[in-house]
Amino acid sequence: MRTLQHSSFFLIALLGLLSSLLVPLPLQAQQASPAELFFNELQTIHLINLERRQAGLAPLRWNRELTASARAFAQDVIVNQPSGYCDHVDSQGRAPGERMRAAGFVRLGAWAENAVCNYTSPEAAVRAWMRSDAHRQNLLDARLREIGVGYALSESNRGYIVADLAVDAAYAPVVIENEAPFTGSRQVNLYIYDPATVPGMLGLGLAVEMMISNDPNFTEATWQPYAPETPWLLSEGEGWKRVYVKTRDALGRTAVTSDAIYLGENLPLDALTLDGASHFDTGIRLQRIEAGGWPQVQFSLDWVGDDSDPRFSFTPTFATRIEDGDAIGGAAVRLTGAGLVTLWAGDYLASQPGVAYFRLKVSDNATTQTVAKLRVVGPHRELAQRTLRGSDFEIAAAYQEFAVPYAPDADAQTLTFRVDVTGAAEVVVDAVTLFSAPVAATAPLQWLSPERYLRNRGVQARLLREDGAFSPAFDVHPASGTLIAPSAEPVQPPSLSVTPSAVTLQAEESELPTALLVVECANCTSGVWRASTETPWLALAVTEEGLLEIRALVEGLAPGIYQGEILISVSAESGVSPLVVPVTLWVGDIEDLLGQKIYLPAVLR
């Protein structure tokens, strides 16, 4: 960074002198309106991008905060600095980096600033910068991604031009037609940056797919292989056109960005606006919510961690990494015996309350024994725990998510998500996804990112009910200002019931004692419930109508009263336990057995 700053400070005076000598001040400059200066700023950005493209570099994205920084400095010079001033320090003593941060470019990585110490045309300004080694180096720095240009001109024809360039490493823009102010053709070219950042829950991997749309909700858009450059057709009709791009990595994490261009043979100066520039935001604002009856919603910036996360670990003695096409990222960890998997998160995720969704599957979902314990652990204490039985899984060998809410200490620096496997069942652990604490699903709704920073990171939502039911995760598109529940059936915990809840059978000479039970499981896949018994004199069968038939095998049984039970189980996202149906069998004369007349309760036959 020192090199960038030093070279610019040294050469700007020379550049200002050359501009005044080689590029005479246009006679009409004193009549330049604010709108004309605005257009010059956009044209300067476009010309810089043409130079970058010719050098084989990605184009820069026009940025609102950098524009504010460049404009403010240019205006400060002509108002507050003495005549002939040609430097990079404003009247408050601030250097370019300080000014960029003060203007709102809070994620400032590498930066550079060029200036012309006079007023001239965009063509002359860019031509002069490209003839200076240091200034050309700034414009052609491959690290930089965004730019803002400011033109200032006083009534006495004193002018100043500033170009502020910077990079926010977490932001990956899309650029239409190298940021040309307008286009006469609907057919345009897009440059799409890859949003890859750091590995882990807070990062994004290399983009593998993308979808493009003229609609902020990506209506009817389809995924296609990621490519940094692609043609696109704008919507019909003259006016401002915005193009939206969504990319996703191998874990399904997304980034969403957009750019705008004016479609028409000329750009009316009164149509100029800063709305088309990239900018920083702190969260999302939703003016319309259609939650389909769900009372709560929670959000995630695609906080997903799996075995590809450098903070993921497991005990090799009882665990093996496997390839699995159904797993997020195509791989998971299989555990047996006393296996253990841990994944930890830091930064702002460690101190924010939320819900962890553990995604795993089990080989045996008939057993009622404990197969795994899900834990969320802070630096000083265990925050939450959930015990899973095999019967909690709706289907064997199929991934299912289990929610574990947690509330860490406000000063926590780390958070550990842990899966302890016990018992004989084989458990496969895929991933942990984090969501924020639930809020009311009512509009208008403003959700702030935990670190008060949100640019193009994808936003996902889940809808919830008080009973623990939750919907599948789905994308939210902040640019549309709406949240609409997906049409897919929500994931809801089953509601298991058996009628009657207890059965009494009496052995008669004419027929074997039998009874029929109605088993209902609301929100379950048909046929998911299962019945079993360890009582040797009971036989179970399912009728064609789907009823559970109970038959007592009385042959060889001495007169007496026998007690048995039937276990009916079904998986449940919210931890619904199996039901036990007690069965009483009378063999022999009841009056002889009890010495009095007994009237049995009604039994469904």
Coordinates of C-alpha atoms in Angstrom, one line a residue, residues 73-465:
F73 CA -12.3 15.4 -2.1
A74 CA -12.5 17.1 -5.5
Q75 CA -15.0 19.7 -4.1
D76 CA -12.9 20.2 -0.9
V77 CA -9.9 21.1 -3.1
I78 CA -11.6 23.8 -5.1
V79 CA -13.3 25.3 -2.1
N80 CA -10.8 24.9 0.8
Q81 CA -7.4 24.5 -0.7
P82 CA -5.2 27.4 -2.1
S83 CA -4.9 27.9 -5.8
G84 CA -2.4 25.5 -7.4
Y85 CA -3.0 22.8 -4.8
C86 CA -2.1 19.4 -6.2
D87 CA -2.0 16.6 -3.6
H88 CA -4.0 13.8 -2.0
V89 CA -4.6 15.2 1.5
D90 CA -7.9 17.0 2.2
S91 CA -8.4 20.1 4.2
Q92 CA -9.0 18.0 7.3
G93 CA -5.6 16.3 6.9
R94 CA -7.1 12.9 5.8
A95 CA -5.3 10.6 3.3
P96 CA -7.3 8.8 0.6
G97 CA -7.8 5.6 2.6
E98 CA -9.2 7.6 5.6
R99 CA -11.6 9.4 3.3
M100 CA -12.8 6.2 1.6
R101 CA -13.6 4.6 4.9
A102 CA -15.3 7.8 6.2
A103 CA -17.5 7.8 3.1
G104 CA -18.7 4.3 4.0
F105 CA -16.3 1.9 2.2
V106 CA -15.9 0.1 5.5
R107 CA -14.3 -3.1 4.1
L108 CA -11.3 -1.4 2.6
G109 CA -8.5 -3.7 1.3
A110 CA -6.1 -2.5 -1.3
W111 CA -6.8 1.0 -2.6
A112 CA -5.4 3.7 -5.0
E113 CA -6.2 7.2 -5.9
N114 CA -5.5 9.2 -9.1
A115 CA -6.2 12.9 -9.7
V116 CA -6.1 15.6 -12.3
C117 CA -5.4 19.0 -10.7
N118 CA -7.5 20.8 -13.2
Y119 CA -10.7 20.3 -15.2
T120 CA -10.5 18.4 -18.5
S121 CA -12.5 15.9 -20.5
P122 CA -12.8 12.2 -19.5
E123 CA -10.8 11.2 -22.6
A124 CA -7.9 13.6 -21.7
A125 CA -7.9 12.6 -18.1
V126 CA -7.6 8.8 -18.8
R127 CA -5.1 9.4 -21.5
A128 CA -2.9 11.4 -19.2
W129 CA -3.1 8.8 -16.4
M130 CA -2.2 6.0 -18.8
R131 CA 0.9 7.9 -19.9
S132 CA 2.2 8.0 -16.3
D133 CA 3.7 4.8 -15.1
A134 CA 2.5 5.2 -11.5
H135 CA -1.0 6.3 -12.5
R136 CA -1.3 3.5 -15.1
Q137 CA -0.2 1.0 -12.5
N138 CA -3.1 2.2 -10.2
L139 CA -5.7 1.9 -13.0
L140 CA -4.4 -1.6 -14.0
D141 CA -4.0 -3.1 -10.6
A142 CA -5.6 -6.5 -10.8
R143 CA -6.5 -6.5 -7.1
L144 CA -9.0 -3.6 -7.4
R145 CA -12.6 -4.2 -8.1
E146 CA -14.6 -1.0 -7.6
I147 CA -14.2 2.6 -8.5
G148 CA -15.7 6.0 -7.9
V149 CA -14.9 9.2 -9.9
G150 CA -15.6 12.8 -8.8
Y151 CA -15.6 15.9 -10.9
A152 CA -15.6 19.4 -9.3
L153 CA -15.7 22.7 -11.1
S154 CA -16.0 26.2 -9.6
E155 CA -17.5 29.3 -11.1
S156 CA -14.0 30.6 -11.7
N157 CA -13.2 27.5 -13.8
R158 CA -11.0 25.9 -11.2
G159 CA -11.4 22.1 -11.5
Y160 CA -10.3 18.9 -9.9
I161 CA -10.8 15.3 -10.9
V162 CA -10.4 12.4 -8.5
A163 CA -10.6 8.6 -9.1
D164 CA -10.8 6.4 -6.0
L165 CA -10.2 2.7 -6.6
A166 CA -10.5 0.0 -4.0
V167 CA -11.3 -3.7 -3.2
D168 CA -13.7 -5.2 -0.7
A169 CA -12.4 -8.8 -0.8
A170 CA -15.9 -10.3 0.1
Y171 CA -17.7 -8.5 -2.7
A172 CA -17.8 -10.1 -6.2
P173 CA -19.6 -7.8 -8.7
V174 CA -21.2 -8.2 -12.1
V175 CA -20.4 -5.5 -14.7
I176 CA -22.5 -4.8 -17.8
E177 CA -20.7 -3.6 -20.9
N178 CA -17.6 -2.4 -18.9
E179 CA -19.8 0.1 -17.1
A180 CA -20.8 2.0 -20.3
P181 CA -23.3 4.7 -19.2
F182 CA -25.8 3.5 -21.9
T183 CA -26.3 1.1 -24.7
G184 CA -28.4 1.1 -27.9
S185 CA -28.6 -2.7 -28.0
R186 CA -30.5 -5.2 -25.9
Q187 CA -27.6 -7.6 -26.4
V188 CA -24.9 -6.9 -23.8
N189 CA -21.9 -8.6 -22.4
L190 CA -21.5 -9.4 -18.7
Y191 CA -18.4 -9.8 -16.6
I192 CA -19.1 -11.9 -13.5
Y193 CA -16.5 -12.0 -10.7
D194 CA -16.0 -15.2 -8.8
P195 CA -17.1 -14.7 -5.2
A196 CA -14.6 -17.2 -3.7
T197 CA -13.2 -16.0 -0.4
V198 CA -11.9 -17.9 2.6
P199 CA -12.9 -21.5 3.5
G200 CA -15.2 -22.2 6.3
M201 CA -18.7 -21.1 7.4
L202 CA -18.0 -17.4 6.8
G203 CA -16.6 -18.0 3.3
L204 CA -17.5 -19.0 -0.2
G205 CA -15.9 -21.6 -2.4
L206 CA -15.2 -21.2 -6.1
A207 CA -18.4 -20.7 -8.2
V208 CA -19.5 -23.8 -10.0
E209 CA -22.9 -22.6 -11.3
M210 CA -24.7 -19.4 -12.0
M211 CA -28.1 -18.1 -13.0
I212 CA -29.0 -14.7 -14.6
S213 CA -32.2 -12.8 -14.7
N214 CA -33.8 -9.5 -15.4
D215 CA -36.1 -10.2 -12.4
P216 CA -34.8 -9.8 -8.8
N217 CA -36.7 -13.0 -7.9
F218 CA -35.0 -15.0 -10.6
T219 CA -38.3 -16.1 -12.0
E220 CA -37.9 -19.0 -14.4
A221 CA -34.1 -18.6 -14.3
T222 CA -32.1 -21.9 -14.5
W223 CA -28.7 -22.9 -13.3
Q224 CA -25.9 -23.1 -15.8
P225 CA -22.1 -23.6 -15.5
Y226 CA -20.3 -20.6 -14.1
A227 CA -18.4 -18.5 -16.7
P228 CA -16.8 -15.1 -15.9
E229 CA -18.0 -13.6 -19.3
T230 CA -21.3 -14.2 -21.0
P231 CA -23.7 -12.4 -23.3
W232 CA -27.1 -11.4 -22.1
L233 CA -30.4 -10.0 -23.5
L234 CA -31.9 -7.0 -21.6
S235 CA -35.6 -6.7 -21.2
E236 CA -37.5 -4.7 -23.9
G237 CA -38.2 -1.0 -23.7
E238 CA -36.1 2.2 -23.3
G239 CA -34.9 3.0 -19.8
W240 CA -32.8 1.7 -17.0
K241 CA -32.2 -2.0 -17.1
R242 CA -30.9 -4.1 -14.2
V243 CA -29.4 -7.6 -14.5
Y244 CA -29.2 -9.9 -11.5
V245 CA -26.7 -12.7 -11.2
K246 CA -26.6 -15.5 -8.6
T247 CA -23.7 -17.9 -8.3
R248 CA -23.2 -20.9 -6.0
D249 CA -20.3 -23.0 -4.9
A250 CA -19.9 -26.8 -4.4
L251 CA -21.7 -26.6 -1.0
G252 CA -24.7 -24.7 -2.5
R253 CA -23.7 -21.4 -0.9
T254 CA -24.8 -18.4 -3.0
A255 CA -23.8 -14.9 -3.9
V256 CA -26.2 -12.4 -5.5
T257 CA -25.2 -9.2 -7.3
S258 CA -26.5 -6.9 -10.0
D259 CA -25.7 -4.0 -12.3
A260 CA -27.7 -1.5 -14.3
I261 CA -27.4 0.2 -17.7
Y262 CA -29.6 2.6 -19.6
L263 CA -31.1 1.1 -22.8
G264 CA -31.5 3.8 -25.4
E265 CA -29.6 5.7 -28.1
N266 CA -28.7 8.4 -25.6
L267 CA -28.8 8.8 -21.9
P268 CA -30.9 11.7 -20.8
L269 CA -29.0 13.7 -18.2
D270 CA -32.1 14.1 -16.0
A271 CA -32.2 10.3 -15.8
L272 CA -28.8 10.1 -14.0
T273 CA -29.0 8.5 -10.6
L274 CA -26.7 6.8 -8.1
D275 CA -29.1 3.9 -7.9
G276 CA -27.1 1.9 -10.4
A277 CA -23.9 2.0 -8.3
S278 CA -22.8 -0.8 -6.0
H279 CA -23.0 0.0 -2.3
F280 CA -22.7 -1.3 1.2
D281 CA -25.7 -2.4 3.3
T282 CA -26.2 -3.7 6.8
G283 CA -29.1 -6.2 6.2
I284 CA -32.3 -6.8 4.3
R285 CA -35.6 -4.9 4.3
L286 CA -38.8 -6.9 3.4
Q287 CA -41.9 -4.9 2.6
R288 CA -44.0 -8.0 1.7
I289 CA -44.1 -11.4 3.4
E290 CA -46.3 -14.3 2.4
A291 CA -45.4 -16.9 5.0
G292 CA -48.4 -19.3 4.4
G293 CA -49.4 -19.3 8.0
W294 CA -46.0 -19.8 9.5
P295 CA -45.6 -17.3 12.4
Q296 CA -41.8 -17.0 12.6
V297 CA -38.9 -16.7 10.2
Q298 CA -35.1 -16.9 10.6
F299 CA -32.2 -16.1 8.3
S300 CA -28.8 -17.4 7.3
L301 CA -26.0 -16.0 5.1
D302 CA -25.4 -19.5 3.9
W303 CA -23.5 -20.4 7.1
V304 CA -22.7 -24.0 6.2
G305 CA -19.9 -26.2 7.5
D306 CA -19.1 -29.7 6.5
D307 CA -16.1 -32.0 6.2
S308 CA -14.4 -29.6 3.7
D309 CA -14.2 -26.9 6.5
P310 CA -10.7 -26.6 8.0
R311 CA -12.4 -26.4 11.4
F312 CA -14.1 -29.8 10.9
S313 CA -12.6 -32.8 12.7
F314 CA -13.4 -36.4 13.7
T315 CA -12.0 -39.4 15.6
P316 CA -10.3 -41.5 12.9
T317 CA -10.6 -44.7 15.0
F318 CA -14.4 -44.8 14.6
A319 CA -15.0 -42.5 11.7
T320 CA -14.3 -42.6 7.9
R321 CA -14.7 -39.9 5.3
I322 CA -16.8 -41.2 2.4
E323 CA -18.0 -40.0 -0.9
D324 CA -21.8 -39.6 -1.0
G325 CA -23.7 -38.0 -3.9
D326 CA -26.6 -37.1 -1.5
A327 CA -24.3 -35.2 0.8
I328 CA -23.6 -31.4 0.6
G329 CA -20.4 -31.1 -1.3
G330 CA -20.5 -34.8 -2.2
A331 CA -18.7 -36.2 0.9
A332 CA -19.6 -37.0 4.5
V333 CA -18.2 -38.8 7.5
R334 CA -19.5 -42.2 8.6
L335 CA -19.3 -43.0 12.3
T336 CA -19.7 -46.3 14.2
G337 CA -19.2 -47.3 17.9
A338 CA -18.1 -44.3 19.9
G339 CA -17.4 -41.9 17.0
L340 CA -17.1 -38.2 17.4
V341 CA -17.4 -35.2 15.0
T342 CA -16.7 -31.6 15.8
L343 CA -17.0 -28.4 13.9
W344 CA -16.3 -25.0 15.4
A345 CA -17.1 -21.4 14.4
G346 CA -15.6 -18.1 15.5
D347 CA -15.9 -14.4 14.8
Y348 CA -19.4 -13.0 15.1
L349 CA -21.1 -16.4 14.8
A350 CA -19.7 -17.4 18.2
S351 CA -21.6 -14.7 20.2
Q352 CA -25.0 -14.7 18.3
P353 CA -28.0 -16.7 19.4
G354 CA -29.3 -19.0 16.7
V355 CA -30.4 -22.5 15.6
A356 CA -28.0 -25.2 14.4
Y357 CA -29.4 -27.7 11.9
F358 CA -27.5 -30.9 12.0
R359 CA -27.8 -32.9 8.8
L360 CA -27.2 -36.7 9.2
K361 CA -28.6 -40.1 8.5
V362 CA -28.8 -43.5 10.3
S363 CA -28.6 -47.1 9.1
D364 CA -31.3 -48.4 11.5
N365 CA -34.4 -46.2 12.1
A366 CA -36.3 -49.0 13.8
T367 CA -34.4 -49.0 17.0
T368 CA -35.5 -46.9 19.9
Q369 CA -32.0 -46.8 21.4
T370 CA -30.0 -43.6 21.4
V371 CA -27.8 -43.4 18.3
A372 CA -26.4 -39.9 18.6
K373 CA -26.2 -36.8 20.8
L374 CA -26.1 -33.4 19.2
R375 CA -24.3 -30.7 21.2
V376 CA -23.6 -27.0 21.0
V377 CA -20.7 -26.1 23.3
G378 CA -19.4 -22.6 24.2
P379 CA -16.0 -21.9 25.6
H380 CA -17.2 -22.1 29.2
R381 CA -20.3 -24.4 29.1
E382 CA -22.5 -26.6 27.1
L383 CA -25.2 -24.5 25.5
A384 CA -27.6 -27.1 24.2
Q385 CA -28.0 -30.8 23.7
R386 CA -30.4 -33.1 21.8
T387 CA -30.6 -36.9 22.0
L388 CA -31.5 -38.8 18.9
R389 CA -32.9 -42.3 18.7
G390 CA -33.0 -44.4 15.5
S391 CA -36.8 -44.1 15.4
D392 CA -36.4 -40.3 15.2
F393 CA -35.4 -40.7 11.6
E394 CA -38.2 -40.8 9.1
I395 CA -36.4 -43.0 6.7
A396 CA -33.3 -45.2 7.1
A397 CA -30.2 -44.2 5.1
A398 CA -31.7 -40.8 4.1
Y399 CA -30.4 -37.4 5.3
Q400 CA -32.6 -35.5 7.8
E401 CA -32.1 -32.2 9.6
F402 CA -32.5 -31.8 13.3
A403 CA -32.8 -28.3 14.9
V404 CA -30.9 -27.4 18.1
P405 CA -31.5 -23.8 19.4
Y406 CA -28.7 -22.2 21.4
A407 CA -27.8 -18.9 23.1
P408 CA -24.1 -18.3 23.6
D409 CA -22.4 -15.9 26.0
A410 CA -22.1 -12.4 24.5
D411 CA -18.3 -12.4 24.9
A412 CA -17.8 -15.9 23.4
Q413 CA -15.0 -16.2 20.8
T414 CA -15.7 -19.8 19.7
L415 CA -18.6 -22.1 19.3
T416 CA -18.4 -25.9 18.8
F417 CA -21.0 -28.1 17.2
R418 CA -20.5 -31.8 18.2
V419 CA -22.0 -35.1 17.2
D420 CA -21.4 -38.0 19.6
V421 CA -22.4 -41.4 18.3
T422 CA -23.3 -44.3 20.5
G423 CA -24.8 -47.7 20.0
A424 CA -24.7 -50.2 17.1
A425 CA -26.4 -48.1 14.5
E426 CA -24.1 -46.5 11.8
V427 CA -24.5 -42.7 11.6
V428 CA -23.3 -40.5 8.7
V429 CA -22.7 -36.8 9.5
D430 CA -23.0 -34.5 6.6
A431 CA -23.1 -30.8 7.6
V432 CA -24.2 -28.2 10.1
T433 CA -26.1 -25.1 8.9
L434 CA -26.6 -22.1 11.2
F435 CA -29.6 -19.7 11.2
S436 CA -30.3 -16.6 13.2
A437 CA -32.8 -16.6 16.1
P438 CA -36.4 -16.6 14.9
V439 CA -38.4 -13.3 14.5
A440 CA -42.0 -12.6 13.7
A441 CA -42.8 -13.2 10.0
T442 CA -44.6 -9.9 9.5
A443 CA -43.9 -7.1 7.2
P444 CA -42.3 -4.6 7.1
L445 CA -39.3 -6.5 8.5
Q446 CA -35.7 -5.4 8.7
W447 CA -33.1 -8.0 9.5
L448 CA -29.6 -6.8 10.3
S449 CA -26.6 -9.0 9.5
P450 CA -24.8 -9.9 12.8
E451 CA -21.7 -7.9 11.7
R452 CA -23.8 -5.1 10.2
Y453 CA -22.4 -5.9 6.7
L454 CA -24.2 -7.4 3.8
R455 CA -23.4 -6.9 0.1
N456 CA -23.8 -9.9 -2.2
R457 CA -23.8 -12.8 0.2
G458 CA -26.8 -15.1 -0.4
V459 CA -29.6 -14.9 2.1
Q460 CA -31.6 -18.0 3.1
A461 CA -34.7 -18.2 5.2
R462 CA -36.6 -20.9 7.2
L463 CA -40.2 -20.5 8.4
L464 CA -41.1 -21.9 11.8
R465 CA -44.0 -22.8 14.1

